[in-house]
Structure formats: structure tokens, C-alpha cells
CSV table of C-alpha atoms in Angstrom, one decimal:
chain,number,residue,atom,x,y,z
A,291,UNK,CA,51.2,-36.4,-55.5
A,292,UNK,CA,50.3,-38.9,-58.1
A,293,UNK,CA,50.8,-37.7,-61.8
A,294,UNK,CA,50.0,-38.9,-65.6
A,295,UNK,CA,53.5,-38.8,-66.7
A,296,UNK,CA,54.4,-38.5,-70.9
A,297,UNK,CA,58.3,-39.7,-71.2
A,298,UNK,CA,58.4,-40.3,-74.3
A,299,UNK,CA,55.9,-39.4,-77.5
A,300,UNK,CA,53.4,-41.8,-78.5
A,301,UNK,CA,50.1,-43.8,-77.7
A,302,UNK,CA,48.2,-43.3,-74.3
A,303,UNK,CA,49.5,-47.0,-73.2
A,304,UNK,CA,53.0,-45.2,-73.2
A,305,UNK,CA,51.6,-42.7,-70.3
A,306,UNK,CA,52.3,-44.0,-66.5
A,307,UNK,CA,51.3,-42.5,-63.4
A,308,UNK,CA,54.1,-41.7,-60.8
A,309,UNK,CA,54.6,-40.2,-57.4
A,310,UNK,CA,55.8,-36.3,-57.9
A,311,UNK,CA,56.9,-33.2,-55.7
A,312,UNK,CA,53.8,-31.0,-55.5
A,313,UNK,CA,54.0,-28.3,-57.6
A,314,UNK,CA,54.2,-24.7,-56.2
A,315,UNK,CA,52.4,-21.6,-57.5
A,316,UNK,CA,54.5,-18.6,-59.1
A,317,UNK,CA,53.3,-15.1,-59.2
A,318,UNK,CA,49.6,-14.5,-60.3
A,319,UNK,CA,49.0,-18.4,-60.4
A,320,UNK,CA,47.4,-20.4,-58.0
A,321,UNK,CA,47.9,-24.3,-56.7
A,322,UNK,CA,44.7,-26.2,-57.2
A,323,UNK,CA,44.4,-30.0,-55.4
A,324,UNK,CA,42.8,-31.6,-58.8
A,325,UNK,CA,39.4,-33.7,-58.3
A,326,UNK,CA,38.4,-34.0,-61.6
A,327,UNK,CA,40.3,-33.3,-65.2
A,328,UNK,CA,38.4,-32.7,-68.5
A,329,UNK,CA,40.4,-34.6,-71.7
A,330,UNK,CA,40.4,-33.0,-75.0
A,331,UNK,CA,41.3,-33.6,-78.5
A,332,UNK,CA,44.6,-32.0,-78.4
A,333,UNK,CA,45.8,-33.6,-75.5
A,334,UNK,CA,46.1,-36.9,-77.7
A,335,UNK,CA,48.2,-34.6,-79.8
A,336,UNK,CA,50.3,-33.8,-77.4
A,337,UNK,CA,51.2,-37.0,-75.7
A,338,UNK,CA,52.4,-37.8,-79.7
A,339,UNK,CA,53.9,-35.0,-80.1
A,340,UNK,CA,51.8,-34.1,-82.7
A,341,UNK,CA,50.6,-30.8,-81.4
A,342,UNK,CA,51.3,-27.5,-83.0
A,343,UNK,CA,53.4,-26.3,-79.7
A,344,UNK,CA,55.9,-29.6,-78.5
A,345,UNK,CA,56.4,-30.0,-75.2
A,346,UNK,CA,59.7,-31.6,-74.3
A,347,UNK,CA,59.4,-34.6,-72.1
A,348,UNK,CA,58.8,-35.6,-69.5
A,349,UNK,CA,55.8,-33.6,-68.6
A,350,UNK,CA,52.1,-34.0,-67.1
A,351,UNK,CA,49.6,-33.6,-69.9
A,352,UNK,CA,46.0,-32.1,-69.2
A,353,UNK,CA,44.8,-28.4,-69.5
A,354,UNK,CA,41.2,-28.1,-67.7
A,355,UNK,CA,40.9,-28.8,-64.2
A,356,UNK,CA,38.4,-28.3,-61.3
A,357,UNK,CA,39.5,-28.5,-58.1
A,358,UNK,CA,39.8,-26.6,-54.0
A,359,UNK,CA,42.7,-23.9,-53.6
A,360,UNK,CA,45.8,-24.9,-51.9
A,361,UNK,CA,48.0,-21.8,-52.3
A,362,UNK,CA,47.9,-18.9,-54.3
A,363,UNK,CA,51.6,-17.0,-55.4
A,364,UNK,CA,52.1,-13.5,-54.9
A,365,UNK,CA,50.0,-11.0,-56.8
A,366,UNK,CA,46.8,-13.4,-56.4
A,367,UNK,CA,43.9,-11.1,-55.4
A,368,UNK,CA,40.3,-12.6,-57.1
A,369,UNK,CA,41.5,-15.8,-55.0
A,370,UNK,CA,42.0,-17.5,-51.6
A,371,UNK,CA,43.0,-21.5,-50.4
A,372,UNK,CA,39.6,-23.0,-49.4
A,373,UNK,CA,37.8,-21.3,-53.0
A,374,UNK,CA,36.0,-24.3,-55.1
A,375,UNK,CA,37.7,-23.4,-58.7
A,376,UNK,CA,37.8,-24.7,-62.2
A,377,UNK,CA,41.0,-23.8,-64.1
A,378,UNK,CA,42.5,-23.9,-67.3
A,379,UNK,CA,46.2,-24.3,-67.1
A,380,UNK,CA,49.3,-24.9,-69.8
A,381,UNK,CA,49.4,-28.4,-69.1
A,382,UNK,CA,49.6,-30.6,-65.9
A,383,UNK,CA,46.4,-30.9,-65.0
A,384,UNK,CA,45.9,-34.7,-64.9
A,385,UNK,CA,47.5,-34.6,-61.6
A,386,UNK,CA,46.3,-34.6,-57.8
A,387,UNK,CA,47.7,-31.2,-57.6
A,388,UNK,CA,48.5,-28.8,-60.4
A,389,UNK,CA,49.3,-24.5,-61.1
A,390,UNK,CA,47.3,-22.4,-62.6
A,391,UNK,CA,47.1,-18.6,-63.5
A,392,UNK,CA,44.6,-16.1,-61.8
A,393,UNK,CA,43.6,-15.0,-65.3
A,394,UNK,CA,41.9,-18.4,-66.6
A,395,UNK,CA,40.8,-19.6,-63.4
A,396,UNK,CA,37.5,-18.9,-62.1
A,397,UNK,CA,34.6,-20.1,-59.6
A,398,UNK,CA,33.1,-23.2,-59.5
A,399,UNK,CA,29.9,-22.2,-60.3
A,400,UNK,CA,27.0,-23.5,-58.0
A,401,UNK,CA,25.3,-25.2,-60.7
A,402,UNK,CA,28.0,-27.4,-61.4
A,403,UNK,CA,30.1,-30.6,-59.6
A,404,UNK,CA,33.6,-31.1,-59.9
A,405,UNK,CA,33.3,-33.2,-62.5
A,406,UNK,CA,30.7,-31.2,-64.6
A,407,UNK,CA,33.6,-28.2,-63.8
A,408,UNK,CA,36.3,-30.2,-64.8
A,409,UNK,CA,35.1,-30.2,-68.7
A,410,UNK,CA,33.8,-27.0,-68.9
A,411,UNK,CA,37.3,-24.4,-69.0
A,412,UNK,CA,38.8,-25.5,-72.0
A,413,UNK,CA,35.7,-26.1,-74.3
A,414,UNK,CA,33.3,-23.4,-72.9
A,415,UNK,CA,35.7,-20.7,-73.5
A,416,UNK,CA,37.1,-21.9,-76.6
A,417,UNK,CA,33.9,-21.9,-77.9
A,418,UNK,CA,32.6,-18.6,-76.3
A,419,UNK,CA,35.7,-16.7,-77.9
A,420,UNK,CA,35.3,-18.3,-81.2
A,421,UNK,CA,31.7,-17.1,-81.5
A,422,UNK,CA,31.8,-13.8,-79.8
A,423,UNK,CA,35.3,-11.9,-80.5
A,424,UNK,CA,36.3,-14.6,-83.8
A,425,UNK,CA,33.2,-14.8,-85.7
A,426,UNK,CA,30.9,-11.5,-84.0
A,427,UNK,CA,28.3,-13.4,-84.3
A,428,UNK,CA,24.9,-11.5,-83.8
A,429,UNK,CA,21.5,-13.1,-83.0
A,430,UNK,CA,19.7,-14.4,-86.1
A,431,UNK,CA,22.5,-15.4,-87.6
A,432,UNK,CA,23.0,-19.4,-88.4
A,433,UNK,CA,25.8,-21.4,-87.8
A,434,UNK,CA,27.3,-24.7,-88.4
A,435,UNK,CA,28.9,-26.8,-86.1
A,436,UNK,CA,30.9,-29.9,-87.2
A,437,UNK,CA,32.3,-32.4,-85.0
A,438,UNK,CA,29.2,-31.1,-82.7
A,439,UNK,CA,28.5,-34.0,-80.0
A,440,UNK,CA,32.4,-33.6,-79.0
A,441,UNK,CA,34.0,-31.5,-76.7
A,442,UNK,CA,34.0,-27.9,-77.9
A,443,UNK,CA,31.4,-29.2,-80.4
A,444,UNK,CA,28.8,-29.3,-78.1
A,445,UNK,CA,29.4,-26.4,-76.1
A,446,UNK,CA,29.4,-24.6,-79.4
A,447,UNK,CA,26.1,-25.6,-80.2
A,448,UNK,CA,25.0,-24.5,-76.5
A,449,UNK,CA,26.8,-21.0,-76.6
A,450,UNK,CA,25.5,-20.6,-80.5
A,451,UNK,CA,22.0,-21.1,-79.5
A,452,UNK,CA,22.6,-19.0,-76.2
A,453,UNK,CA,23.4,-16.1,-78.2
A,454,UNK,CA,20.4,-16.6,-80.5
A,455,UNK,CA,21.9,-17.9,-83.7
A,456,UNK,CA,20.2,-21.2,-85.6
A,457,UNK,CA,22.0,-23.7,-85.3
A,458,UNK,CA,23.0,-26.9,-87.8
A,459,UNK,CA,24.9,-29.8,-86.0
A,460,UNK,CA,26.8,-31.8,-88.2
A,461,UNK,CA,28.4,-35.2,-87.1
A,462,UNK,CA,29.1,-38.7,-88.2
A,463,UNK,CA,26.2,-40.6,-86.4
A,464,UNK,CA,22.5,-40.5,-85.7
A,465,UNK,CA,23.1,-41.1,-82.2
A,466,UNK,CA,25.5,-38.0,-82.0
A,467,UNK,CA,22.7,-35.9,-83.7
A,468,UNK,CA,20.4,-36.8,-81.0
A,469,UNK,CA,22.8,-35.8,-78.5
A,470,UNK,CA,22.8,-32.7,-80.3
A,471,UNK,CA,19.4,-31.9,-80.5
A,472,UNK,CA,19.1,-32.6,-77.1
A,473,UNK,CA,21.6,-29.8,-76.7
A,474,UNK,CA,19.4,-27.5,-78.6
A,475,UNK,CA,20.5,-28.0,-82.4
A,476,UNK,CA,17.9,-26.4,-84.5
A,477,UNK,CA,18.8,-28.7,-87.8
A,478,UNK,CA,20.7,-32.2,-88.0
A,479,UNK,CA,23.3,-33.2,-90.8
A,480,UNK,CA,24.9,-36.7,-91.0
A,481,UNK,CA,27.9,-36.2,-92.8
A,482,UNK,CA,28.5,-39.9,-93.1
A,483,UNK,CA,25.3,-40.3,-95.0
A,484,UNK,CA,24.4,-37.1,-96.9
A,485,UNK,CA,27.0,-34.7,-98.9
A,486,UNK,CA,27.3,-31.6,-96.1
A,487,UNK,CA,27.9,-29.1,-98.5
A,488,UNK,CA,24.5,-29.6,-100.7
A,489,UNK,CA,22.6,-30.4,-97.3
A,490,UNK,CA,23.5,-27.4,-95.4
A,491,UNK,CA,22.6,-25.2,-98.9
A,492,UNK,CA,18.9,-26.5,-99.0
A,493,UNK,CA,18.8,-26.0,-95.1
A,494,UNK,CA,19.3,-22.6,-95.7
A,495,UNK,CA,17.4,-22.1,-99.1
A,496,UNK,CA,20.4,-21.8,-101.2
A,497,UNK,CA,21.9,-18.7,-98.9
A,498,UNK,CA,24.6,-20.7,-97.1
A,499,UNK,CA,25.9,-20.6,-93.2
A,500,UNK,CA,26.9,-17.4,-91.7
A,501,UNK,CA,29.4,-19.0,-89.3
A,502,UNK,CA,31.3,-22.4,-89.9
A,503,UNK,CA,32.2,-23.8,-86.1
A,504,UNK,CA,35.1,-26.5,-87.4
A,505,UNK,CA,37.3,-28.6,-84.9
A,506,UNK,CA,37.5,-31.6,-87.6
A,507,UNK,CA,39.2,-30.2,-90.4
A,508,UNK,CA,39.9,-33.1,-93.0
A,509,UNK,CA,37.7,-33.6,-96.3
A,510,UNK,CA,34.9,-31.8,-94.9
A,511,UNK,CA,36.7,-28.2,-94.8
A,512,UNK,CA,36.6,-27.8,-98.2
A,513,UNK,CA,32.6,-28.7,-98.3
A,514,UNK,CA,31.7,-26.5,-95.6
A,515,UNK,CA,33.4,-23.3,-96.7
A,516,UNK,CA,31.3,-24.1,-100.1
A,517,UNK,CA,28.4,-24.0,-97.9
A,518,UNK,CA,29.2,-20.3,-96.1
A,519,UNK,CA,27.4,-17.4,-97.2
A,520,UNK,CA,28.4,-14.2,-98.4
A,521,UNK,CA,30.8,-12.5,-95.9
A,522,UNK,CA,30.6,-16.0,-93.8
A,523,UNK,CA,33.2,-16.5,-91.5
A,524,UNK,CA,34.5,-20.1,-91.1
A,525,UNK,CA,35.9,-20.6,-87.8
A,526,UNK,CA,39.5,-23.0,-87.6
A,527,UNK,CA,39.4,-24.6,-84.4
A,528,UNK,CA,41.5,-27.8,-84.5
A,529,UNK,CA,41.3,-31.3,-86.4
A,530,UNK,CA,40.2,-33.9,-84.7
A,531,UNK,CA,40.2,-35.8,-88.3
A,532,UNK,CA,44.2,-35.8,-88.4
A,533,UNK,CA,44.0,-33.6,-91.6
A,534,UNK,CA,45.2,-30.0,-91.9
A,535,UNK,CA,43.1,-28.8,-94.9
A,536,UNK,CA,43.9,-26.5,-97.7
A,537,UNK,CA,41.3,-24.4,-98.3
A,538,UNK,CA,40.9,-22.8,-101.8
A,539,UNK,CA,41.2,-19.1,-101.8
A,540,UNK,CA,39.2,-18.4,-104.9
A,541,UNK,CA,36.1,-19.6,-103.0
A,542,UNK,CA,36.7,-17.3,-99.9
A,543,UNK,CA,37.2,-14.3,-102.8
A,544,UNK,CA,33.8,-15.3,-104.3
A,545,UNK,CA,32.0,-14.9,-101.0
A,546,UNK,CA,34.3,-12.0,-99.5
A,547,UNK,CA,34.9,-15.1,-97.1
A,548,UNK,CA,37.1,-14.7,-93.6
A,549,UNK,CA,39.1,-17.7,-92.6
A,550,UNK,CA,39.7,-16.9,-89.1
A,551,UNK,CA,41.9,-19.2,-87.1
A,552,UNK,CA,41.2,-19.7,-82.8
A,553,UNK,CA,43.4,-20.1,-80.4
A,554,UNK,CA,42.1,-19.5,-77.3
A,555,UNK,CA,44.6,-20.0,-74.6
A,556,UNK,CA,47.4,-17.7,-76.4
A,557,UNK,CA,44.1,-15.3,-77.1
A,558,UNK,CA,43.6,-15.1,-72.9
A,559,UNK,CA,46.6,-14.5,-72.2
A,560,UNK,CA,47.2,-11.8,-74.6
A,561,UNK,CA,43.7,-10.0,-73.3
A,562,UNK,CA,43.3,-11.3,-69.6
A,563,UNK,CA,40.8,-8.6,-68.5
A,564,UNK,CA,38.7,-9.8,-71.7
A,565,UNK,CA,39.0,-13.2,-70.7
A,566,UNK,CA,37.7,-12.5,-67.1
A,567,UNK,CA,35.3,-10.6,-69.0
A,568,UNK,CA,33.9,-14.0,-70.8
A,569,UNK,CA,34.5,-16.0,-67.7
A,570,UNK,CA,31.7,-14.0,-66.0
A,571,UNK,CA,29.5,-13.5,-69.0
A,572,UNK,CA,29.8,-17.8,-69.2
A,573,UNK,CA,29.1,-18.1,-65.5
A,574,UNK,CA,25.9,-16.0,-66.0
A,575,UNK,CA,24.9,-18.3,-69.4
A,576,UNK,CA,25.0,-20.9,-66.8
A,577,UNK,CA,23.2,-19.4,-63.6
A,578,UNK,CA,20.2,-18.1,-66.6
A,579,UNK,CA,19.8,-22.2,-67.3
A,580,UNK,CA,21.3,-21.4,-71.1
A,581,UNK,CA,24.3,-23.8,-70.7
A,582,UNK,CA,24.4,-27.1,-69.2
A,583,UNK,CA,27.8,-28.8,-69.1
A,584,UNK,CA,27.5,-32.7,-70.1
A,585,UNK,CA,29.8,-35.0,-68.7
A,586,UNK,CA,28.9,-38.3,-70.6
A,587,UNK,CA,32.0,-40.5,-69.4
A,588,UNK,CA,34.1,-40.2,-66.0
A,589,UNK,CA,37.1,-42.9,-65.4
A,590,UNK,CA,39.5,-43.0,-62.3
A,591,UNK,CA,42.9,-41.8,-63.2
A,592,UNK,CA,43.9,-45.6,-63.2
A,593,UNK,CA,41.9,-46.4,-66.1
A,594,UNK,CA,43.4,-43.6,-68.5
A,595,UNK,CA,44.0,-45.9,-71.3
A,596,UNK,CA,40.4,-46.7,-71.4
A,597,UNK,CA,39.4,-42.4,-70.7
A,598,UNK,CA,41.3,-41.4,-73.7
A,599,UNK,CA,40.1,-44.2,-75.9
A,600,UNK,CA,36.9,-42.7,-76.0
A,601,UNK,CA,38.5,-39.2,-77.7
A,602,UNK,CA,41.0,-41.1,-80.2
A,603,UNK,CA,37.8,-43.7,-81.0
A,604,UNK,CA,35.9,-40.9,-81.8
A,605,UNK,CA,32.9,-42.1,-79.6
A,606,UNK,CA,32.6,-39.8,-77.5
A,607,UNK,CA,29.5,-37.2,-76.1
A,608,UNK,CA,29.8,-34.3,-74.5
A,609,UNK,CA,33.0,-34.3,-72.3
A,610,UNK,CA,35.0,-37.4,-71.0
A,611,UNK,CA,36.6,-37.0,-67.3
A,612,UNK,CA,39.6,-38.3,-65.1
A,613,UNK,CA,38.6,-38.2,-61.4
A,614,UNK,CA,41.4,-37.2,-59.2
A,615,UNK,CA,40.0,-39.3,-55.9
């Protein structure tokens, strides 16, 4: 099979796509024949070895796939080969074959393509955990979503709305907003324009955010935990700016504030029936019309460079894709 292979740590020009044995599926995972792979934000990290777990080289980058069964491993019971799937998997998924557990695999639904599949594991249920088990959040409640016409930032803003919270998307560009509001924002914040903190306050009549949605991190952390309200939870989801903040603990005593930190993938694995649980309550969002998965840019796997360029240049909408075929 060909493979996206990291040998050594650095820029995705470093990456190089080889011919590899085809993987073979353990117990409880399956082996899905890849046809599209969703890039995220910490996949960057991890071809520079920059992300919070290292993995030793070589290895095949990529954690959200959507693909046809294979194989399945012993123990595999909500699968069989032939079943249209999209997976999330510990890396190797920008690959023409690649494993994944039973546990965070689930059907393509009906509503989606391959591609449309391919982006929604990792973001959807990162995003659906952060809100529902992280932050409780309970309809009529608002939230703030930084970062928002990204990834996980999008689907946030989806999944928020879905649940019947109001929603303010903040990002760094008109044209981002709009891509929000398309997406169902309720309220629009240009962070590159207007001070977020004091923007977010009048937007809320001086009361504040119940639920701060963050995957940037950087300078604006500090602003938007300013900007929660009293018992606000701010959500930690990753930082896309390349700064870990350091939040100031007198503010989250002033506003019996939680800072709450998500990780989903060690999160399903530690509670797979309630990760099935969310898998089915996400593939109902979708069949009810409250989700729609946006795939703004798709790239054949021999123009990675270009693929990944649109996450580290910060220009991208919605999800970017590697087809597989």
C-alpha cells in the first residue's frame, strides 16, 4: 500500500510517500482500505514532534479516516468487511489501508460521502464530548467558539447550536465569520479587529459566556476567560496559535470558574460504551439535518505539501482532505 511516511521530525516537505506491507487488524480493531483522510491541527504537531504524546519515527501520521472494511480481528462484532465506515484511529490513517478499533469506528452515515466522512471522526466527536460530558452544556446557554471556521471549530459551532445554546464565533477574518454564520453562528467577533474580551461582554449585556470552546490558545486565552460568566467553564481544546497559555487563577476564583481540559481520544477509550453512545447520538444530529459536515478543500495524497499548507497557513474552512484514490 502506499503511505505518508514521517522519518524524521519536521516540516510537511520532510513527509514522503512509500510502498508498505498492509497493515493487519488486532483484536477488537478493524482494517479499513482508506478513501479519504481528514487533516487536523495536531497532525502538524506531530510530524514536528511537537505534540504532547511523541511518536518515535518512522510512522504514518493521520487520525480520521473513512473508508470500506477489509478485515476485522477477533472480538469484532458491530462490524463486517464490505461495511462503508469512518474511523478514528491512533495514527496511520493517511494511508491506502490503515487499523482501527471497534470502539471509535462507526457507519458511514447515508448522508455523507467518503470525503465529507473522512473529516467528520476526529472533529465531530471532539467537539460533541467537549460540549456534552466537559462543559454540560444545557440549552439556553451561550457559548464562545474561537478558532471557529477550523476544524473542530466549526463543528463546535454546529453541535453548540444543535444542542440549543447561542452561539458567538470568533475568528481572525470576515470571511471566516461568514463561513460561520453560514454554519449557524448567532453573533460574529473579529478578533483581529475588535478586543474579544470587551466584545463578547456587550454581546452578552455585561454577563459574560457560559462556555468558552478554545482550540487557539495564545494571547486570546487570557481575554476570553475574562469574558466567562459566573460558574463559566472554559473549554482547553488544543492551540493552534503555537502558545500554551497561562491562565490566571485569581480570575477563575472570582467567577468560581472551571478550566476543564479535552482530550477526546484518551476520553473514548477510557469510556467506550459512552463513546458508542455519542457516535449514535451524532449520527442522529446528522440524519435530523442539525449537522452538516463541510469539506472545503480535497487534495490527492500526492499533493500533501500543498493539503497541509492550508492548516499551518491558517486559511482554512471547515475541513481539508487527502483522497486515498
Amino acid at each position: 500500500m502506499r503511505a505518508l511516511v514521517c522519518h524524521e521530525y519536521g516540516p510537511p516537505e520532510s513527509l514522503v510517500i512509500e510502498e508498505l506491507d498492509d497493515p493487519v487488524p488486532g483484536e477488537g480493531q478493524v482494517l479499513v482500505d482508506v478513501a479519504a483522510a481528514g487533516i487536523n491541527f495536531p497532525d502538524v504537531l506531530s510530524i514536528a514532534g511537537k505534540y504532547q504524546v511523541k511518536t518515535p519515527t518512522p510512522f504514518v501520521a493521520g487520525n480520521e479516516a473513512a473508508g470500506v472494511i477489509s478485515a476485522v480481528g477477533d472480538g469484532v462484532s458491530r462490524f463486517k468487511v464490505g461495511d462503508k465506515v469512518i474511523a478514528a484511529t491512533r495514527g496511520s490513517a493517511f494511508a491506502e489501508k490503515c487499523v482501527a478499533d471497534e470502539i471509535t469506528t462507526m457507519p458511514l452515515p447515508k448522508q455523507l460521502n467518503f470525503e465529507q466522512g473522512a473529516g467528520f471522526a476526529v472533529t465531530y466527536s471532539t467537539s460533541y464530548h467537549a460540549l456534552k460530558q466537559s462543559a454540560d452544556l444545557q440549552p439556553g446557554e451561550t457559548v464562545l467558539v474561537l478558532g471557529a471556521a477550523g476544524g473542530v471549530g466549526i463543528a463546535a459551532v454546529e453541535l453548540a447550536k444543535a444542542l440549543g445554546a447561542h452561539v458567538i464565533a470568533a475568528a481572525s477574518s470576515d470571511e471566516k465569520l461568514e463561513f460561520a454564520k453560514s454554519s449557524g453562528a448567532d453573533e460574529l467577533v473579529n478578533y483581529s479587529t475588535t478586543p474579544l474580551k470587551d466584545t463578547v461582554k456587550e454581546l452578552t449585556n455585561g454577563d459574560g459566556v457560559d462556555v468558552v470552546y478554545d482550540p487557539v490558545g495564545g494571547e486570546l486565552a487570557d481575554q476570553a476567560l475574562r469574558a466567562t460568566a459566573w460558574h463559566g467553564r472554559y473549554l482547553v481544546i488544543g492551540f493552534a496559535s503555537g502558545d500554551i497559555p497561562r491562565f490566571p487563577a485569581n480570575i477563575a476564583l472570582l467567577k468560581e470558574a472551571s478550566i476543564i481540559g479535552v482530550w477526546w481520544g484518551t476520553w473514548a477509550a477510557k469510556n467506550p460504551q459512552l463513546q458508542i453512545r455519542n457516535m449514535e447520538e451524532l449520527a442522529q444530529l446528522l440524519a435530523d439535518g442539525k449537522i452538516n459536515p463541510t469539506v472545503t478543500e480535497s487534495y490527492a495524497l500526492d499533493d500533501y505539501v500543498e493539503a497541509f499548507s492550508a492548516i499551518t497557513e491558517r486559511r482554512a474552512r471547515g475541513k481539508v482532505i487527502l483522497r486515498m484514490h
